[in-house]
Amino acid sequence: MARVLHISASPRGDRSTSRKLAAEFLAAWRDKHPGDTVTDRDVGHNPPAHVTENWIAAAYSPADTHTPEVAAAIAESDKLVDELFAHDVIVVSVPMYNFGVPSTLKAYIDNVVRINRTFKMDPSQPNPYVPLVHGKKLYVLSSSGGAGYGPGGPLAGYNHETTYLQAIFGFIGVTDSTVVLCENANGAPPAKEESLAAAKVAAREVAAA
Ligand SMILES: Cc1cc2nc3c(=O)[nH]c(=O)nc-3n(C[C@H](O)[C@H](O)[C@H](O)COP(=O)(O)O)c2cc1C
C-alpha cells in the first residue's frame, strides 16, 4: 500500500482546472489502488511561509545550536520535509503562472529543498549535489490558459513550470516523473472543453498505468 501526497497549488476551488484534473487522477488512482492513502497539502489555499533570515540560520546550523526564534523559523519546513519523506507518490496539481509555478508552490519548494535533509554536498565530486530522497514517483498535473508548452510545441521555450518541477524534484532525487498538461484552459469553446476532456483521459490513464 502506497501513501500519496497531493500538493495542490491553485488558489481557486471548484473553478480550478488543475484541481479537476487532480480529482480525475486521484479517482482513477483509488480505483486501481483501493488500499492507498491520500494526504492533501493545499499550498494554494494555505501557503507555507517564505524563507526568512532565521530560517536560513536554522537550515545552515546544527539543531542543538538553535535559539527558540531560529528553531521556530524552521519548524514548518521540518514538518513539510517529514511529510514528503513519509509518502511514496507525489502528485502536484498546478496552474501555470507567468510561465512558471505560483509563488505559493515556490514557497513550498523553498521549504522542502533543504541542505542535509533532502540533498547534501559532496565537494569531492564534480557535481557536488547529492540527492537524499529516493524511491518516489512524481506526477505533475498542469493547467494553462494557452497552449503549445509541451515538448516541440511553439511555446515550449516558455515552459518554466513543468520542466522546473521535474528539475527541482529530480535535484532532490525524485527523478521518476510523469507530466499531464491541460492546455487551452482559457481557450474559446470547443477547444477548452476538448482539451479538458483529453487531459482527464490522460490523467486517468497515467493513474491506472
Ligand atoms: C496570475 C496568472 C498568470 C497566468 N499565467 C499564465 C501563463 O503564463 N501562461 C498561460 O498559458 N496561462 C496563464 N494563466 C492562466 C492559467 O494558467 C489558467 O487559467 C489555469 O487553468 C489556472 O489554473 P486553475 O484553473 O487550476 O486555477 C495565468 C493565470 C493567472 C491568474
mmCIF file of C-alpha atoms in Angstrom, residues 114-185:
data_model
loop_
_atom_site.group_PDB
_atom_site.id
_atom_site.type_symbol
_atom_site.label_atom_id
_atom_site.label_comp_id
_atom_site.label_asym_id
_atom_site.label_seq_id
_atom_site.Cartn_x
_atom_site.Cartn_y
_atom_site.Cartn_z
ATOM 1 C CA ARG A 114 16.896 21.722 2.129
ATOM 2 C CA ILE A 115 20.554 21.061 2.707
ATOM 3 C CA ASN A 116 21.245 17.904 4.733
ATOM 4 C CA ARG A 117 17.566 16.985 4.658
ATOM 5 C CA THR A 118 16.639 16.436 1.011
ATOM 6 C CA PHE A 119 20.077 16.992 -0.553
ATOM 7 C CA LYS A 120 23.645 17.232 0.705
ATOM 8 C CA MET A 121 27.009 18.439 -0.580
ATOM 9 C CA ASP A 122 29.987 16.260 -1.514
ATOM 10 C CA PRO A 123 32.708 18.763 -2.521
ATOM 11 C CA SER A 124 34.927 15.925 -3.782
ATOM 12 C CA GLN A 125 32.596 15.366 -6.751
ATOM 13 C CA PRO A 126 32.428 17.472 -9.940
ATOM 14 C CA ASN A 127 28.690 17.753 -9.271
ATOM 15 C CA PRO A 128 28.722 18.265 -5.502
ATOM 16 C CA TYR A 129 24.953 17.902 -5.002
ATOM 17 C CA VAL A 130 23.814 14.546 -3.655
ATOM 18 C CA PRO A 131 20.068 13.848 -3.603
ATOM 19 C CA LEU A 132 18.670 12.334 -0.408
ATOM 20 C CA VAL A 133 15.117 11.441 -1.480
ATOM 21 C CA HIS A 134 14.774 8.002 -3.007
ATOM 22 C CA GLY A 135 12.163 5.623 -4.349
ATOM 23 C CA LYS A 136 9.390 8.118 -5.033
ATOM 24 C CA LYS A 137 7.272 8.768 -8.103
ATOM 25 C CA LEU A 138 6.174 12.245 -9.205
ATOM 26 C CA TYR A 139 3.096 13.161 -11.215
ATOM 27 C CA VAL A 140 2.693 16.759 -12.394
ATOM 28 C CA LEU A 141 -0.830 17.777 -13.446
ATOM 29 C CA SER A 142 -0.664 21.200 -15.014
ATOM 30 C CA SER A 143 -3.240 23.545 -16.436
ATOM 31 C CA SER A 144 -2.502 26.581 -18.568
ATOM 32 C CA GLY A 145 -4.646 29.178 -20.255
ATOM 33 C CA GLY A 146 -2.722 28.959 -23.502
ATOM 34 C CA ALA A 147 -1.404 26.033 -25.488
ATOM 35 C CA GLY A 148 1.828 24.809 -27.034
ATOM 36 C CA TYR A 149 4.006 24.354 -23.939
ATOM 37 C CA GLY A 150 4.703 20.630 -24.451
ATOM 38 C CA PRO A 151 7.912 19.228 -25.955
ATOM 39 C CA GLY A 152 8.273 20.530 -29.510
ATOM 40 C CA GLY A 153 5.398 22.979 -29.083
ATOM 41 C CA PRO A 154 5.646 26.587 -30.245
ATOM 42 C CA LEU A 155 5.736 27.834 -26.627
ATOM 43 C CA ALA A 156 7.905 25.024 -25.231
ATOM 44 C CA GLY A 157 10.720 27.501 -24.584
ATOM 45 C CA TYR A 158 8.420 29.431 -22.238
ATOM 46 C CA ASN A 159 7.549 26.400 -20.154
ATOM 47 C CA HIS A 160 9.352 27.039 -16.872
ATOM 48 C CA GLU A 161 6.609 25.293 -14.949
ATOM 49 C CA THR A 162 6.534 21.532 -15.573
ATOM 50 C CA THR A 163 10.177 21.470 -16.680
ATOM 51 C CA TYR A 164 11.153 23.301 -13.490
ATOM 52 C CA LEU A 165 9.152 20.923 -11.309
ATOM 53 C CA GLN A 166 10.793 17.922 -12.933
ATOM 54 C CA ALA A 167 14.220 19.529 -12.483
ATOM 55 C CA ILE A 168 13.821 20.563 -8.849
ATOM 56 C CA PHE A 169 12.223 17.299 -7.731
ATOM 57 C CA GLY A 170 14.902 15.469 -9.709
ATOM 58 C CA PHE A 171 17.541 17.507 -7.887
ATOM 59 C CA ILE A 172 16.462 16.031 -4.539
ATOM 60 C CA GLY A 173 16.185 12.552 -6.059
ATOM 61 C CA VAL A 174 12.637 12.258 -7.374
ATOM 62 C CA THR A 175 13.673 11.519 -10.938
ATOM 63 C CA ASP A 176 10.788 9.276 -12.000
ATOM 64 C CA SER A 177 8.169 11.726 -13.217
ATOM 65 C CA THR A 178 5.144 11.895 -15.496
ATOM 66 C CA VAL A 179 3.509 15.115 -16.718
ATOM 67 C CA VAL A 180 -0.071 15.654 -17.842
ATOM 68 C CA LEU A 181 -0.838 19.004 -19.457
ATOM 69 C CA CYS A 182 -4.297 20.512 -19.693
ATOM 70 C CA GLU A 183 -3.789 23.371 -22.111
ATOM 71 C CA ASN A 184 -6.267 25.885 -23.506
ATOM 72 C CA ALA A 185 -7.995 26.268 -20.133
#
